[in-house]
Short mmCIF file of C-alpha atoms and ligand atoms in Angstrom, two decimals:
data_model
loop_
_atom_site.label_atom_id
_atom_site.label_comp_id
_atom_site.label_asym_id
_atom_site.label_seq_id
_atom_site.Cartn_x
_atom_site.Cartn_y
_atom_site.Cartn_z
CA MET A 1 37.59 -51.96 -59.16
CA SER A 2 36.06 -53.77 -56.11
CA ASN A 3 32.97 -56.21 -56.77
CA ILE A 4 29.58 -55.04 -56.48
CA ILE A 5 27.11 -57.74 -56.41
CA LYS A 6 25.93 -58.82 -52.92
CA ILE A 7 23.16 -61.05 -51.88
CA LEU A 8 20.07 -59.04 -50.56
CA PRO A 9 19.38 -59.46 -46.74
CA ASP A 10 16.47 -61.62 -46.11
CA ASN A 11 13.96 -59.35 -44.96
CA LEU A 12 14.71 -57.21 -47.92
CA ALA A 13 14.44 -60.41 -50.60
CA ASN A 14 11.10 -61.36 -48.70
CA LYS A 15 9.66 -58.00 -49.42
CA ILE A 16 10.50 -58.19 -52.90
CA ALA A 17 9.30 -61.78 -53.92
CA ALA A 18 6.04 -60.79 -51.44
CA GLY A 19 5.26 -58.08 -53.79
CA GLU A 20 4.27 -60.77 -56.86
CA VAL A 21 2.36 -63.05 -54.52
CA VAL A 22 0.32 -60.77 -52.29
CA GLN A 23 -0.48 -57.64 -54.48
CA ARG A 24 -3.68 -56.56 -52.63
CA PRO A 25 -5.87 -57.49 -50.01
CA GLU A 26 -7.57 -59.47 -52.53
CA SER A 27 -4.47 -61.86 -53.34
CA ALA A 28 -3.84 -62.58 -49.34
CA VAL A 29 -7.72 -63.53 -49.24
CA LYS A 30 -7.10 -66.00 -52.21
CA GLU A 31 -3.91 -67.40 -50.76
CA LEU A 32 -5.25 -68.21 -47.45
CA LEU A 33 -8.70 -69.63 -48.77
CA GLU A 34 -6.88 -71.85 -51.20
CA ASN A 35 -4.51 -73.01 -48.08
CA ALA A 36 -8.07 -73.59 -46.02
CA ILE A 37 -9.26 -75.88 -49.07
CA ASP A 38 -5.83 -77.69 -49.43
CA ALA A 39 -6.47 -78.32 -45.46
CA ASP A 40 -9.33 -80.52 -46.63
CA ALA A 41 -11.61 -77.68 -44.34
CA THR A 42 -15.49 -78.17 -44.70
CA THR A 43 -16.34 -74.82 -43.15
CA ILE A 44 -14.33 -71.47 -44.01
CA GLU A 45 -14.73 -68.13 -42.45
CA LEU A 46 -13.27 -64.93 -44.16
CA MET A 47 -13.22 -61.99 -41.78
CA ILE A 48 -11.95 -58.65 -43.24
CA LYS A 49 -11.62 -55.21 -41.66
CA ARG A 50 -11.21 -52.03 -43.69
CA ALA A 51 -11.49 -53.58 -46.82
CA GLY A 52 -8.65 -56.00 -45.71
CA LYS A 53 -6.16 -53.09 -45.02
CA ALA A 54 -6.57 -53.40 -41.12
CA LEU A 55 -7.52 -57.24 -41.32
CA ILE A 56 -7.64 -60.38 -42.90
CA GLN A 57 -8.59 -63.51 -41.20
CA VAL A 58 -9.36 -66.86 -42.51
CA CYS A 59 -10.30 -69.86 -40.05
CA ASP A 60 -11.19 -73.20 -41.47
CA ASN A 61 -11.90 -76.86 -39.46
CA GLY A 62 -9.38 -78.19 -41.67
CA VAL A 63 -6.47 -80.85 -40.54
CA GLY A 64 -4.47 -78.11 -38.71
CA MET A 65 -0.54 -78.17 -38.03
CA SER A 66 1.54 -79.30 -35.45
CA GLU A 67 3.96 -77.22 -33.54
CA ALA A 68 7.02 -77.86 -35.85
CA ASP A 69 4.88 -77.72 -38.89
CA VAL A 70 3.53 -74.19 -38.05
CA VAL A 71 7.15 -72.89 -37.48
CA LEU A 72 8.29 -74.32 -41.01
CA SER A 73 4.86 -72.84 -42.74
CA ILE A 74 6.49 -69.48 -42.58
CA GLN A 75 9.89 -70.24 -43.99
CA LYS A 76 10.54 -69.66 -47.65
CA HIS A 77 10.05 -72.63 -49.74
CA ALA A 78 8.13 -74.43 -46.92
CA THR A 79 5.35 -76.82 -48.22
CA SER A 80 4.00 -79.92 -47.33
CA LYS A 81 2.37 -80.36 -50.69
CA ILE A 82 4.93 -81.17 -53.28
CA SER A 83 8.43 -82.86 -52.52
CA SER A 84 9.92 -83.63 -56.17
CA VAL A 85 10.20 -82.52 -59.78
CA GLU A 86 7.62 -85.29 -60.70
CA ASP A 87 5.26 -83.67 -58.16
CA LEU A 88 5.42 -80.42 -59.96
CA GLU A 89 4.54 -82.09 -63.05
CA ALA A 90 1.15 -83.12 -61.77
CA ILE A 91 0.01 -80.49 -59.17
CA ARG A 92 -3.20 -81.62 -57.69
CA THR A 93 -3.47 -78.82 -54.64
CA LEU A 94 -3.96 -75.36 -55.38
CA GLY A 95 -1.01 -74.39 -53.56
CA PHE A 96 2.49 -75.89 -54.00
CA ARG A 97 5.07 -73.01 -54.46
CA GLY A 98 5.66 -73.25 -50.51
CA GLU A 99 5.83 -69.22 -50.54
CA ALA A 100 2.28 -67.67 -49.69
CA LEU A 101 2.47 -67.56 -45.86
CA SER A 102 6.31 -66.40 -45.95
CA SER A 103 5.37 -63.55 -48.27
CA MET A 104 2.33 -62.61 -46.15
CA ALA A 105 4.32 -62.81 -42.87
CA ALA A 106 6.90 -60.44 -44.99
CA VAL A 107 4.15 -57.58 -45.53
CA SER A 108 1.74 -57.88 -42.52
CA GLN A 109 1.51 -58.68 -38.94
CA LEU A 110 0.88 -62.19 -39.01
CA GLU A 111 -0.44 -64.69 -36.33
CA ILE A 112 -1.51 -68.29 -36.68
CA ARG A 113 -3.68 -70.39 -34.43
CA THR A 114 -3.66 -74.23 -35.34
CA GLU A 115 -4.56 -77.31 -33.43
CA ARG A 116 -4.93 -80.61 -35.11
CA LYS A 117 -7.93 -83.09 -34.82
CA HIS A 118 -6.12 -85.47 -32.28
CA ASP A 119 -3.89 -82.98 -30.26
CA GLU A 120 -4.83 -82.03 -27.25
CA ILE A 121 -2.98 -78.50 -27.56
CA GLY A 122 -2.33 -76.24 -30.26
CA THR A 123 -0.12 -73.51 -31.29
CA LEU A 124 -0.01 -69.84 -31.18
CA LEU A 125 2.67 -68.40 -33.51
CA ARG A 126 3.04 -64.56 -33.75
CA ILE A 127 5.62 -62.38 -35.68
CA ASP A 128 6.00 -59.01 -33.84
CA GLU A 129 7.12 -55.66 -35.37
CA SER A 130 10.99 -56.43 -35.13
CA GLY A 131 10.26 -59.77 -37.02
CA ASN A 132 10.63 -61.79 -33.88
CA VAL A 133 8.70 -65.30 -33.80
CA ILE A 134 6.68 -65.70 -30.90
CA LYS A 135 5.27 -69.14 -29.97
CA GLU A 136 2.49 -70.19 -27.55
CA LYS A 137 0.81 -73.09 -26.59
CA GLY A 138 -2.65 -73.10 -26.18
CA SER A 139 -5.94 -74.62 -26.17
CA PHE A 140 -8.05 -73.55 -29.73
CA PRO A 141 -10.92 -74.73 -32.11
CA LYS A 142 -9.87 -77.55 -34.39
CA GLY A 143 -8.39 -76.26 -37.66
CA THR A 144 -6.39 -73.00 -38.27
CA CYS A 145 -6.97 -69.65 -38.29
CA VAL A 146 -4.69 -67.41 -39.99
CA SER A 147 -4.63 -63.35 -39.56
CA LEU A 148 -3.18 -60.81 -41.13
CA LYS A 149 -3.06 -57.33 -39.49
CA ASN A 150 -2.20 -54.01 -41.29
CA LEU A 151 -1.10 -55.38 -44.70
CA PHE A 152 1.50 -53.67 -46.17
CA TYR A 153 2.44 -51.33 -42.97
CA ASN A 154 6.08 -51.97 -43.79
CA VAL A 155 5.79 -51.26 -47.55
CA PRO A 156 4.56 -47.43 -47.75
CA ALA A 157 5.02 -47.68 -51.62
CA ARG A 158 2.67 -50.56 -51.82
CA ARG A 159 0.51 -49.54 -48.93
CA ASN A 160 -0.19 -45.86 -50.81
CA PHE A 161 -0.80 -47.98 -54.10
CA LEU A 162 -3.68 -49.42 -52.66
CA LYS A 163 -7.47 -48.37 -54.03
CA THR A 164 -10.29 -47.15 -52.05
CA ASP A 165 -12.07 -49.30 -49.43
CA ALA A 166 -14.68 -49.60 -51.75
CA THR A 167 -12.79 -51.01 -54.65
CA GLU A 168 -10.43 -53.43 -52.62
CA LEU A 169 -13.59 -54.72 -51.01
CA LYS A 170 -15.24 -55.55 -54.58
CA HIS A 171 -11.91 -57.32 -55.46
CA ILE A 172 -12.22 -59.36 -52.33
CA ILE A 173 -15.78 -60.04 -53.00
CA ASP A 174 -15.03 -61.05 -56.33
CA THR A 175 -12.25 -63.47 -55.39
CA PHE A 176 -14.69 -64.84 -52.41
CA ASN A 177 -17.22 -65.52 -55.00
CA LYS A 178 -14.63 -67.51 -57.62
CA ILE A 179 -13.39 -69.73 -54.93
CA SER A 180 -16.73 -70.71 -53.21
CA LEU A 181 -18.01 -71.40 -56.63
CA SER A 182 -15.24 -73.53 -57.36
CA HIS A 183 -16.03 -75.46 -54.06
CA SER A 184 -19.71 -75.65 -53.46
CA ASN A 185 -18.94 -78.76 -51.06
CA ILE A 186 -17.61 -76.18 -48.57
CA HIS A 187 -19.43 -73.95 -46.26
CA PHE A 188 -18.32 -70.39 -46.64
CA LYS A 189 -18.98 -67.51 -44.30
CA PHE A 190 -17.83 -63.86 -44.76
CA PHE A 191 -17.78 -61.12 -41.96
CA ASN A 192 -17.18 -57.58 -43.31
CA ASP A 193 -16.29 -55.41 -40.43
CA ASP A 194 -18.12 -57.65 -38.08
CA GLU A 195 -21.39 -58.25 -40.27
CA LEU A 196 -22.28 -61.65 -41.90
CA VAL A 197 -22.55 -60.54 -45.50
CA PHE A 198 -22.31 -64.26 -47.15
CA ASP A 199 -23.24 -67.53 -45.85
CA TYR A 200 -23.19 -70.24 -48.38
CA ALA A 201 -24.15 -73.56 -47.16
CA ALA A 202 -22.43 -76.31 -48.54
CA GLY A 203 -24.56 -78.08 -51.33
CA THR A 204 -24.43 -78.66 -55.18
CA LEU A 205 -23.16 -76.28 -57.72
CA GLU A 206 -26.96 -75.24 -58.61
CA GLU A 207 -27.41 -74.24 -55.01
CA ARG A 208 -24.27 -72.35 -54.77
CA ILE A 209 -24.94 -70.38 -58.06
CA ALA A 210 -28.41 -69.49 -56.58
CA SER A 211 -26.74 -68.16 -53.39
CA VAL A 212 -23.90 -66.35 -55.24
CA PHE A 213 -26.29 -64.60 -58.01
CA ALA A 214 -29.78 -64.67 -57.68
CA ASP A 215 -32.43 -67.44 -56.42
CA ASN A 216 -33.32 -68.14 -60.27
CA MET A 217 -30.30 -67.61 -61.96
CA ILE A 218 -30.07 -71.35 -62.74
CA GLU A 219 -33.10 -70.75 -65.38
CA ALA A 220 -31.19 -68.14 -67.21
CA LEU A 221 -28.22 -70.89 -67.70
CA ILE A 222 -27.84 -73.70 -70.02
CA PRO A 223 -26.29 -77.18 -68.65
CA VAL A 224 -22.64 -78.21 -70.02
CA GLN A 225 -21.68 -81.54 -69.92
CA GLU A 226 -19.13 -83.54 -71.83
CA LYS A 227 -16.60 -86.51 -71.01
CA THR A 228 -13.82 -87.54 -73.26
CA GLU A 229 -10.68 -89.59 -72.54
CA PHE A 230 -8.54 -86.71 -72.52
CA MET A 231 -10.59 -84.09 -70.67
CA ASN A 232 -13.86 -83.52 -69.39
CA ILE A 233 -16.01 -80.23 -69.30
CA SER A 234 -19.15 -79.46 -67.05
CA GLY A 235 -20.95 -76.56 -65.93
CA PHE A 236 -23.24 -73.67 -67.35
CA ILE A 237 -23.35 -71.26 -69.98
CA GLY A 238 -25.60 -68.34 -70.22
CA LYS A 239 -28.65 -68.13 -72.51
CA PRO A 240 -28.14 -65.77 -75.40
CA SER A 241 -30.60 -63.62 -73.26
CA LEU A 242 -28.24 -63.26 -70.31
CA LEU A 243 -25.36 -61.44 -72.62
CA ARG A 244 -22.84 -59.24 -70.42
CA LYS A 245 -21.29 -55.97 -71.21
CA SER A 246 -17.94 -57.07 -69.63
CA LYS A 247 -15.98 -60.22 -69.12
CA SER A 248 -16.05 -60.09 -65.41
CA GLU A 249 -18.39 -62.85 -65.34
CA GLN A 250 -16.59 -65.73 -67.12
CA TYR A 251 -15.39 -68.04 -64.68
CA LEU A 252 -13.29 -70.69 -65.38
CA PHE A 253 -12.22 -73.64 -63.23
CA LEU A 254 -9.47 -75.86 -64.24
CA ASN A 255 -9.20 -78.74 -61.88
CA ASN A 256 -11.38 -76.90 -59.39
CA ARG A 257 -8.66 -73.93 -59.49
CA PHE A 258 -10.03 -70.50 -61.06
CA VAL A 259 -7.57 -69.72 -63.76
CA ILE A 260 -7.55 -67.32 -66.77
CA SER A 261 -7.17 -68.27 -70.25
CA LYS A 262 -7.83 -66.09 -73.03
CA GLN A 263 -7.78 -68.98 -75.44
CA ILE A 264 -10.79 -70.85 -74.16
CA ASN A 265 -12.50 -67.63 -73.34
CA HIS A 266 -12.00 -67.18 -76.79
CA ALA A 267 -13.61 -70.51 -77.72
CA VAL A 268 -16.39 -69.89 -75.89
CA PHE A 269 -16.78 -66.33 -77.34
CA SER A 270 -16.90 -67.81 -80.83
CA ALA A 271 -19.03 -70.27 -80.05
CA TYR A 272 -21.46 -67.48 -79.38
CA ALA A 273 -20.68 -65.69 -82.29
CA ASN A 274 -24.35 -65.95 -84.03
CA PHE A 275 -25.84 -64.46 -80.77
CA LEU A 276 -23.47 -61.56 -80.09
CA GLU A 277 -23.52 -57.99 -80.83
CA LYS A 278 -20.57 -55.58 -80.50
CA GLY A 279 -19.65 -55.36 -77.07
CA ASP A 280 -21.37 -58.24 -75.56
CA TYR A 281 -19.70 -61.31 -73.76
CA PRO A 282 -21.48 -64.52 -72.63
CA PHE A 283 -21.80 -65.49 -69.11
CA PHE A 284 -20.15 -68.88 -67.87
CA ILE A 285 -19.17 -70.94 -65.35
CA LEU A 286 -17.19 -73.98 -66.59
CA PHE A 287 -15.02 -76.77 -65.03
CA LEU A 288 -12.45 -78.53 -66.81
CA GLU A 289 -10.78 -81.75 -65.95
CA ILE A 290 -7.60 -82.28 -67.50
CA ASP A 291 -4.77 -84.81 -66.38
CA PRO A 292 -2.35 -82.45 -64.46
CA HIS A 293 0.46 -83.77 -66.07
CA ARG A 294 -0.93 -81.78 -69.56
CA ILE A 295 -1.13 -78.50 -67.99
CA ASP A 296 1.44 -76.06 -66.46
CA ILE A 297 -0.01 -73.77 -63.87
CA ASN A 298 3.71 -72.84 -62.73
CA VAL A 299 3.85 -69.90 -64.97
CA HIS A 300 3.35 -67.04 -62.66
CA PRO A 301 3.16 -66.76 -58.58
CA SER A 302 -0.06 -65.55 -58.47
CA LYS A 303 -1.15 -69.47 -60.20
CA LEU A 304 -4.07 -67.67 -62.57
CA GLU A 305 -2.29 -68.52 -65.63
CA VAL A 306 -2.05 -71.83 -67.33
CA ARG A 307 -0.41 -73.52 -70.07
CA PHE A 308 -1.86 -76.54 -72.06
CA ASP A 309 0.12 -78.84 -74.03
CA ASN A 310 -2.55 -79.10 -76.55
CA GLU A 311 -4.00 -75.93 -76.78
CA LYS A 312 -5.63 -76.35 -80.12
CA ASP A 313 -7.47 -79.70 -79.18
CA ILE A 314 -8.83 -77.70 -76.14
CA TYR A 315 -9.82 -74.75 -78.07
CA SER A 316 -11.83 -76.96 -81.02
CA PHE A 317 -13.28 -79.11 -78.37
CA ILE A 318 -14.75 -76.42 -76.10
CA LEU A 319 -15.85 -74.63 -79.12
CA ALA A 320 -17.84 -77.48 -80.27
CA VAL A 321 -19.20 -78.41 -76.84
CA VAL A 322 -20.56 -74.90 -76.23
CA LYS A 323 -21.95 -74.82 -79.58
CA LYS A 324 -23.78 -78.18 -79.06
CA SER A 325 -25.13 -77.07 -75.86
CA LEU A 326 -26.16 -73.63 -77.33
CA GLY A 327 -27.82 -75.30 -80.44
CA LEU A 328 -29.59 -77.53 -78.01
CA TYR A 329 -30.85 -74.72 -76.04
CA ASP A 330 -31.62 -72.62 -79.66
CA LEU A 331 -33.73 -75.57 -81.02
CA VAL A 332 -35.64 -77.27 -78.11
CA PRO A 333 -36.74 -74.90 -75.29
CA ASN A 334 -38.05 -72.22 -77.55
CA MET A 335 -40.56 -74.99 -78.80
CA ASN A 336 -41.17 -76.20 -75.12
CA PHE A 337 -44.51 -74.63 -74.31
CA GLY A 338 -44.30 -76.04 -70.51
CA GLU A 339 -41.41 -73.74 -69.62
CA THR A 340 -41.66 -71.41 -67.27
CA GLN A 341 -40.76 -67.79 -67.99
CA VAL A 342 -38.56 -66.27 -65.48
CA SER A 343 -39.73 -62.53 -64.69
CA THR A 344 -37.11 -59.84 -63.92
CA GLU A 345 -38.69 -58.90 -60.69
CA LYS A 346 -38.34 -62.85 -59.41
CA LEU A 347 -34.67 -62.23 -59.69
CA ARG A 348 -33.05 -61.52 -56.12
CA GLN A 349 -29.77 -59.94 -56.82
CA ASN A 350 -26.72 -60.13 -54.97
CA ILE A 351 -26.13 -56.80 -53.37
CA PHE A 352 -22.38 -56.88 -53.92
CA SER A 353 -22.61 -58.69 -57.49
CA GLU A 354 -21.87 -57.14 -60.52
CA THR A 355 -24.53 -58.98 -62.06
CA GLU A 356 -26.82 -56.48 -64.05
CA LYS A 357 -30.51 -56.68 -63.35
CA ARG A 358 -31.49 -57.58 -66.80
CA ASP A 359 -34.15 -59.86 -68.46
CA PHE A 360 -32.89 -63.73 -67.30
CA SER A 361 -36.14 -64.86 -69.14
CA ASP A 362 -35.91 -67.81 -71.76
CA ARG A 363 -36.66 -65.20 -74.49
CA PRO A 364 -36.77 -67.14 -78.15
CA VAL A 365 -33.72 -66.30 -79.94
CA THR A 366 -33.00 -66.73 -83.92
CA SER A 367 -29.47 -67.67 -84.27
CA GLY A 368 -29.73 -67.53 -88.00
CA LYS A 369 -27.97 -70.79 -88.55
CA SER A 370 -27.97 -74.33 -86.61
CA SER A 371 -25.51 -74.79 -84.30
CA LEU A 372 -25.42 -78.67 -84.54
CA THR A 373 -22.44 -80.37 -83.87
CA ARG A 374 -23.23 -84.21 -84.18
CA THR A 375 -24.31 -85.01 -87.61
CA SER A 376 -23.55 -88.62 -88.06
CA PHE A 377 -25.14 -91.35 -86.41
CA SER A 378 -25.21 -95.28 -86.51
CA ASP A 379 -27.63 -97.24 -87.91
CA LYS A 380 -28.45 -99.12 -84.67
CA GLU A 381 -29.28 -95.20 -83.09
CA ILE A 382 -31.26 -94.63 -85.88
CA ASP A 383 -33.23 -97.54 -85.48
CA LEU A 384 -33.79 -97.43 -81.88
CA LEU A 385 -34.82 -94.34 -82.28
CA PHE A 386 -37.48 -94.91 -84.83
CA HIS A 387 -38.48 -98.08 -83.15
CA SER A 388 -39.33 -96.25 -79.99
CA LEU A 389 -42.08 -94.07 -82.14
CA PRO A 390 -45.30 -94.48 -81.28
CA GLU A 391 -47.65 -94.15 -84.40
CA ILE A 392 -47.90 -90.69 -85.74
CA ASN A 393 -51.14 -89.20 -85.16
CA PRO A 394 -51.27 -85.64 -87.04
CA SER A 395 -54.32 -83.93 -85.52
CA PRO A 396 -54.70 -83.75 -81.88
CA SER A 397 -50.90 -83.64 -81.16
CA PHE A 398 -49.80 -81.61 -84.12
CA VAL A 399 -48.52 -78.40 -82.58
CA THR A 400 -47.45 -75.48 -84.47
CA PRO A 401 -45.92 -72.54 -82.13
CA HIS A 402 -48.15 -69.65 -82.30
CA ASP A 403 -46.62 -66.54 -83.41
CA PRO A 404 -48.75 -64.05 -85.22
CA PHE A 405 -45.92 -62.73 -87.07
CA GLN A 406 -44.51 -65.92 -88.17
CA GLU A 407 -47.63 -67.59 -89.69
CA ASN A 408 -46.33 -67.70 -93.32
CA GLU A 409 -42.81 -69.06 -92.56
CA GLU A 410 -44.44 -71.80 -89.92
CA GLN A 411 -46.60 -73.14 -92.80
CA LYS A 412 -43.07 -73.69 -94.74
CA THR A 413 -41.56 -75.42 -91.83
CA PRO A 414 -44.08 -77.18 -90.19
CA VAL A 415 -42.85 -78.42 -86.49
CA ARG A 416 -44.52 -81.67 -85.41
CA GLU A 417 -44.66 -82.79 -81.58
CA ILE A 418 -45.36 -86.45 -81.39
CA LYS A 419 -46.30 -87.45 -78.02
CA SER A 420 -44.32 -90.60 -76.84
CA THR A 421 -44.99 -92.65 -73.64
CA HIS A 422 -42.12 -94.56 -73.96
CA ALA A 423 -39.53 -94.08 -71.05
CA GLU A 424 -36.92 -95.32 -73.09
CA THR A 425 -36.60 -92.14 -75.33
CA GLU A 426 -34.76 -90.19 -72.27
CA GLU A 427 -31.91 -92.36 -72.94
CA PHE A 428 -31.50 -91.35 -76.86
CA PRO A 429 -29.49 -88.98 -78.27
CA PHE A 430 -30.65 -85.44 -78.14
CA ILE A 431 -30.49 -84.39 -81.88
CA ILE A 432 -30.27 -86.02 -84.87
CA GLN A 433 -29.72 -84.61 -88.34
CA LEU A 434 -30.84 -86.68 -91.24
CA HIS A 435 -29.92 -86.65 -94.94
CA ASN A 436 -28.96 -82.90 -94.20
CA LYS A 437 -32.75 -82.56 -94.53
CA TYR A 438 -34.81 -83.45 -91.34
CA ILE A 439 -33.68 -82.67 -87.38
CA LEU A 440 -34.97 -84.89 -84.96
CA ALA A 441 -34.66 -83.60 -81.26
CA GLN A 442 -35.78 -85.17 -78.09
CA ILE A 443 -37.99 -82.48 -76.16
CA ARG A 444 -39.42 -83.05 -72.71
CA SER A 445 -42.89 -84.16 -73.76
CA GLY A 446 -41.78 -86.47 -76.61
CA LEU A 447 -40.12 -86.04 -80.17
CA MET A 448 -39.89 -83.07 -82.57
CA ILE A 449 -39.22 -83.21 -85.93
CA ILE A 450 -37.87 -80.15 -88.22
CA ASP A 451 -37.91 -80.47 -92.19
CA GLN A 452 -35.32 -78.05 -92.76
N1 ATP B 501 -5.16 -73.44 -43.44
C1 ATP B 501 -4.23 -74.38 -42.96
N2 ATP B 501 -4.14 -75.45 -42.76
C2 ATP B 501 -3.28 -76.56 -42.39
N3 ATP B 501 -2.08 -76.22 -42.98
C3 ATP B 501 -1.68 -74.93 -43.68
C4 ATP B 501 -2.89 -74.14 -43.73
N4 ATP B 501 -2.07 -73.05 -44.43
C5 ATP B 501 -0.77 -73.29 -44.55
N5 ATP B 501 -0.51 -74.31 -44.17
C6 ATP B 501 0.90 -75.38 -44.25
O1 ATP B 501 1.57 -74.53 -44.49
C7 ATP B 501 2.23 -74.72 -45.59
C8 ATP B 501 2.88 -73.35 -46.33
O2 ATP B 501 1.77 -72.61 -46.58
P1 ATP B 501 1.93 -71.64 -47.95
O3 ATP B 501 0.75 -70.99 -48.40
O4 ATP B 501 3.06 -70.77 -47.79
O5 ATP B 501 2.44 -72.73 -49.23
P2 ATP B 501 1.72 -73.57 -50.20
O6 ATP B 501 0.28 -73.61 -49.80
O7 ATP B 501 2.22 -75.01 -49.76
O8 ATP B 501 2.09 -73.20 -51.60
P3 ATP B 501 2.00 -71.66 -52.15
O9 ATP B 501 2.68 -70.80 -51.80
O10 ATP B 501 1.93 -71.88 -53.38
O11 ATP B 501 0.32 -71.12 -51.44
C9 ATP B 501 1.41 -75.22 -46.43
O12 ATP B 501 2.26 -76.37 -47.29
C10 ATP B 501 0.85 -76.46 -45.81
O13 ATP B 501 1.40 -77.53 -44.92
MG1 MG B 502 -0.74 -72.04 -50.00
#
């Protein structure tokens, strides 16, 4: 019997491989935006037509490519981002597989215009319908513009499986928002069918959150920040009044890359256990920074999945940090009478956002039990705290939160707010539990003592 195995022709192999990288317009948008970020762009413009089915174009003001590089860029396994196995074990860029442009070139009519900062002339590279590469020289804006026309024009099966324009557009917007949240230092613009729909100026994470969600969204969030030797975590978690009915607003960024991790989502979910009812999900935007040697992002061509070498530690760490942040919110702001209330009407909802128009206000929440994680403190810390206290003056500054339904309860557990004029108190630990009986909490206007 004759042999039956043969090597597939390049164009067929490329289409098969492209299927994993470019599943729908949204995945092409992701790859192009990530390339622009890796190129150190400070402004990135996304333009789509017919929900990406007719056109996806990303223009950046990044480093650009030389003529030789742009020709190579559309080849399989062509990358400037890694060159050795050691590099693969410590990925610091969003791309590294060297396959996104070649995959997109296999399933669309691709065109790249690029010019480096110090070059006098740039390059235009085009692939025609017969797969021929056409190259021209020309004067272009500095940076790179990649256009994909008629995505999947040569893969009818894939094209037929695309969803309605509304659904594909929604996926593109989700990805655009995720990526723009991960890089608030970059100015992002989004044109949909020639209309500028999002224009996010470069700024802080807080400003980006306001642009993406709502002007006063930040008031519905609790800041999270913890640094350790092996990982840092920062960002925001939703106050318990911002619980969601789906998991779609859980933003996890690992070394500034949007990733999906069931374990981490579960850790955050568990930290909220006391606040959740069936079907509730917490909102969060969390940034983890971990030594790239300790993670593996090369799990799938989409680069969304990740493996950690110390998953259990990361789980416990995130659980503890989120619990602590929730505990601080649960104890402190509810007693902090200067807090401004956020009315639902004040919220400007992003027209495309899935964010439900719910009450983001800082409503009091009772958790049942305290979520404190830090229970032991050094003698020095306790000394410092007590030496910083002014004399207790029970009458004028003795404040009991007034709640007509809680009168009796409050008499049993008085809450004292002691005015402190000492600026140094800013630097002391936020919450201390003593003898399993007293909780000392630093609040904006001084110190709060709770007799448990
Ligand atoms: N917008 C851009 N500006 C400058 N160079 C770019 C841009 N897009 C792509 N390149 C260059 O083309 C190369 C190939 O891009 P491609 O997206 O195919 O691979 P990659 O980003 O290296 O890896 P991955 O397949 O994981 O995305 C990149 O390594 C980079 O050198
Ligand atoms: Mg890439």
